[in-house]
Amino acid sequence: MVVDIVTIFPQMIEPALAEGVVGRARTSGLVDVRARDLRDYTSDRHRVVDDMPFGGGPGMVMKPEPLFRAIEEISAERGAPTAVILTTPQGRCFSHAEAVRFSRMERLIVICGRYEGVDERVAEALVTDEISIGDYVLTGGELAALVVVDAVVRLVPGVVGDDASVAADSFADGLLDYPHYTRPAEFRGMKVPDVLLSGHHAEIARWRRDEQLRRTKARRPDLIGRADLLRRERHEGD
Ligand code: ADE
């Protein structure tokens, strides 16, 4: 998988991509993720990427020319992108399902929105997916782009060593994850639930499922209906 992240702050993106699971996936060649400085695609001396909004109002708008040039040059170098994502609070809310969809794509370009937003012609002509990571406003799309890329890259086959751990993730089956414990079995008077020490695999599986449901009902009741639906879809034809 090839991912290009177009940003005015590549130095905000690069260190995050060098660490952990994503860093390893890059050095092992499973994914090729690169930050691209939008100013490299300007043609004026001051490398200007923003301008005042037509019609007036506060803030600045990202100019179309550098973004068009960036997408065109990156496409020429890497091949046509499967999706061009724009991170913006105006986008569809990012989810596990969206992460799965993007993880099956060959080439992604992610544009980090800044200022009041991008010229609408960029959104109309270049962008395939406007994505928000939640109902709050960040100072820019860089952190959102990192969230999206992190969630997508870890779903690329081989990136997370243990496939079972990805399959058991929160949201993979529409429910939150169950509680996890490690040694010691008692810490400062707090005990690990007996069932986990029992060695009864079926009982442990039942306890974990019950905990998933209990947690999801308590913390995210909105997920319960969707989880039922997912389960029914999966068992269709059983
Ligand atoms: N840019 C600013 N806020 C954002 C958000 N919530 N999601 C995606 N991009 C953003």
PDB file of N, CA and C and ligand atoms in Angstrom, residues 87-89 131-134 136-138 140-141 144, ligand 1:
ATOM      1  N   THR A  87      -9.081  15.481   5.122  1.00  0.00           N
ATOM      2  CA  THR A  87      -9.493  15.521   6.532  1.00  0.00           C
ATOM      3  C   THR A  87     -10.094  16.891   6.831  1.00  0.00           C
ATOM      4  N   THR A  88     -11.334  16.867   7.281  1.00  0.00           N
ATOM      5  CA  THR A  88     -12.080  18.093   7.534  1.00  0.00           C
ATOM      6  C   THR A  88     -13.220  17.803   8.510  1.00  0.00           C
ATOM      7  N   PRO A  89     -13.532  18.760   9.390  1.00  0.00           N
ATOM      8  CA  PRO A  89     -14.675  18.537  10.287  1.00  0.00           C
ATOM      9  C   PRO A  89     -16.002  18.433   9.522  1.00  0.00           C
ATOM     10  N   ILE A 131     -13.358  13.216   5.251  1.00  0.00           N
ATOM     11  CA  ILE A 131     -13.420  12.424   6.476  1.00  0.00           C
ATOM     12  C   ILE A 131     -13.166  13.306   7.699  1.00  0.00           C
ATOM     13  N   SER A 132     -14.037  13.159   8.694  1.00  0.00           N
ATOM     14  CA  SER A 132     -13.852  13.812   9.996  1.00  0.00           C
ATOM     15  C   SER A 132     -13.541  12.728  11.016  1.00  0.00           C
ATOM     16  N   ILE A 133     -12.702  13.038  12.014  1.00  0.00           N
ATOM     17  CA  ILE A 133     -12.437  12.024  13.044  1.00  0.00           C
ATOM     18  C   ILE A 133     -13.289  12.248  14.289  1.00  0.00           C
ATOM     19  N   GLY A 134     -14.206  13.203  14.253  1.00  0.00           N
ATOM     20  CA  GLY A 134     -15.093  13.388  15.400  1.00  0.00           C
ATOM     21  C   GLY A 134     -15.677  14.779  15.414  1.00  0.00           C
ATOM     22  N   TYR A 136     -15.518  17.645  16.788  1.00  0.00           N
ATOM     23  CA  TYR A 136     -14.751  18.689  17.448  1.00  0.00           C
ATOM     24  C   TYR A 136     -13.828  19.260  16.389  1.00  0.00           C
ATOM     25  N   VAL A 137     -13.310  20.465  16.645  1.00  0.00           N
ATOM     26  CA  VAL A 137     -12.493  21.105  15.617  1.00  0.00           C
ATOM     27  C   VAL A 137     -11.038  21.149  16.070  1.00  0.00           C
ATOM     28  N   LEU A 138     -10.166  20.572  15.250  1.00  0.00           N
ATOM     29  CA  LEU A 138      -8.725  20.621  15.491  1.00  0.00           C
ATOM     30  C   LEU A 138      -8.165  21.866  14.821  1.00  0.00           C
ATOM     31  N   GLY A 140      -5.956  21.780  12.667  1.00  0.00           N
ATOM     32  CA  GLY A 140      -5.672  21.412  11.288  1.00  0.00           C
ATOM     33  C   GLY A 140      -5.883  19.927  11.097  1.00  0.00           C
ATOM     34  N   GLY A 141      -5.807  19.470   9.854  1.00  0.00           N
ATOM     35  CA  GLY A 141      -6.122  18.082   9.550  1.00  0.00           C
ATOM     36  C   GLY A 141      -4.994  17.090   9.760  1.00  0.00           C
ATOM     37  N   ALA A 144      -5.700  14.409  12.348  1.00  0.00           N
ATOM     38  CA  ALA A 144      -6.763  13.553  11.806  1.00  0.00           C
ATOM     39  C   ALA A 144      -6.196  12.613  10.746  1.00  0.00           C
TER      40      ALA A 144
HETATM   41  N1  ADE B   1      -9.669  19.221  10.869  1.00  0.00           N
HETATM   42  C1  ADE B   1     -10.085  19.956  11.912  1.00  0.00           C
HETATM   43  N2  ADE B   1     -10.897  19.264  12.708  1.00  0.00           N
HETATM   44  C2  ADE B   1     -11.016  18.009  12.162  1.00  0.00           C
HETATM   45  C3  ADE B   1     -11.715  16.837  12.517  1.00  0.00           C
HETATM   46  N3  ADE B   1     -12.484  16.776  13.601  1.00  0.00           N
HETATM   47  N4  ADE B   1     -11.607  15.767  11.712  1.00  0.00           N
HETATM   48  C4  ADE B   1     -10.857  15.833  10.604  1.00  0.00           C
HETATM   49  N5  ADE B   1     -10.166  16.905  10.223  1.00  0.00           N
HETATM   50  C5  ADE B   1     -10.230  17.997  10.985  1.00  0.00           C
END
